[in-house]
Coordinates of C-alpha atoms in Angstrom, one line a residue:
X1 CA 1.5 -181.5 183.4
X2 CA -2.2 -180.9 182.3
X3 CA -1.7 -183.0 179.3
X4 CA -0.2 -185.8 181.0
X5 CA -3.0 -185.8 183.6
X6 CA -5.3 -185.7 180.9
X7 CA -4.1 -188.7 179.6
X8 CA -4.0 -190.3 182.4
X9 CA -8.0 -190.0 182.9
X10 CA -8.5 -190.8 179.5
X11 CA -6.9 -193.8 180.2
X12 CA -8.8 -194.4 183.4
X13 CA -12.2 -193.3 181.3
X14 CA -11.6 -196.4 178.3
X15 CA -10.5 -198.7 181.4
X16 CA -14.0 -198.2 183.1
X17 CA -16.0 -198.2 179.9
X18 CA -14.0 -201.7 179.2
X19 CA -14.0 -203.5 182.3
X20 CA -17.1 -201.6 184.2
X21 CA -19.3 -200.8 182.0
X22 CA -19.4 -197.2 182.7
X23 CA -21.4 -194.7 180.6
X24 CA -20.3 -191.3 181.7
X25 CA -18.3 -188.7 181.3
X26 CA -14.2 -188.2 182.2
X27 CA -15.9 -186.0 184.8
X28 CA -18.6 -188.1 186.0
X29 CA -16.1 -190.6 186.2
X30 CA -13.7 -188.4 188.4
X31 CA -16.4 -187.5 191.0
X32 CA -17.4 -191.1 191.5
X33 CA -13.8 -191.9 192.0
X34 CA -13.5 -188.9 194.0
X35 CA -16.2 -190.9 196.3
X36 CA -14.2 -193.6 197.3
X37 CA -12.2 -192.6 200.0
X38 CA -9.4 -194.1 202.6
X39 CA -10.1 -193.7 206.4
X40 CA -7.1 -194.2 208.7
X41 CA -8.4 -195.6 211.7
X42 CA -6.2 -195.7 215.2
X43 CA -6.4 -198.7 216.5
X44 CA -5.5 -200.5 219.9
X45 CA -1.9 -199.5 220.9
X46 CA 1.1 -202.6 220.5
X47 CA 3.3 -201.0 223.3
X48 CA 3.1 -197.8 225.5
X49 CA 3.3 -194.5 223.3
X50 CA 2.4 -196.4 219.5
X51 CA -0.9 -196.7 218.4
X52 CA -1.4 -198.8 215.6
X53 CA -2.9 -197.2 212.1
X54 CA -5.1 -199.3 209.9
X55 CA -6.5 -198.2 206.7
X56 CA -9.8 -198.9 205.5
X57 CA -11.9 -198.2 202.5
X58 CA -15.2 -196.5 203.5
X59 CA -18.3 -197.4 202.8
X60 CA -19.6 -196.6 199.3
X61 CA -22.4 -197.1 196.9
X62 CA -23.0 -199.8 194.8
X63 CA -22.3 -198.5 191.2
X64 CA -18.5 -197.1 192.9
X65 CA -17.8 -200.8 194.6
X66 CA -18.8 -201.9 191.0
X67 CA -16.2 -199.4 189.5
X68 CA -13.5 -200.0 192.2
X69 CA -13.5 -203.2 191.7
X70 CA -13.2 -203.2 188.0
X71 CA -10.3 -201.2 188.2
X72 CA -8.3 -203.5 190.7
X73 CA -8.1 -200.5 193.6
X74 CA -10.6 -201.9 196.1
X75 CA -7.2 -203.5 197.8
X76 CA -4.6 -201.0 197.0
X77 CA -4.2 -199.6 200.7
X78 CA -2.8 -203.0 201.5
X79 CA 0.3 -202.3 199.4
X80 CA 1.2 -198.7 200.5
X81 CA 4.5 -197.6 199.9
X82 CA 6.3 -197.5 203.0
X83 CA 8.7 -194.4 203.6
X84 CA 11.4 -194.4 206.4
X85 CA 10.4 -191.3 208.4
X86 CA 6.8 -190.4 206.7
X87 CA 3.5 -191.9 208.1
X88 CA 0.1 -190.4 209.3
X89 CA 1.3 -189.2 212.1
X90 CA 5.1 -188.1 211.9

């Protein structure tokens, strides 16, 4: 498992120096990635007793949107698996 995680971060590491630009370390790289985070936001209900959840990125510095955007996950919460039986709130 470790070396398989690490090879998935080095992979990640050449895809932001590529695409992004990025200059840092695997670790630097994991703790700017680590500030990009997904809010789950209630919002107003569709019937009685079910609220509706949407997901939005938070707010984040410049040089992260840069980097997000580089590697193609400023949308991903738009295309989250959906499991029968398993949500936020279930």
């Amino acid at each position: 498992m470790c070396v398989i995680g690490y090879l998935m971060s080095a992979i990640l590491l050449r895809e932001a120096r590529e695409k992004a630009g990025f200059q840092g370390s695997m670790d630097t790289l994991l703790d700017r990635l680590g500030n990009i985070r997904l809010a789950a936001c209630m919002g107003p209900a569709q019937k009685r007793g079910s609220r509706k959840v949407v997901y939005k990125i938070e707010e984040m510095e410049e040089d992260e949107r840069q980097l997000a955007e580089a590697l193609n996950i400023t949308e991903e919460h738009y295309r989250r698996p959906k499991i029968k039986g398993f949500g936020v709130y279930t």
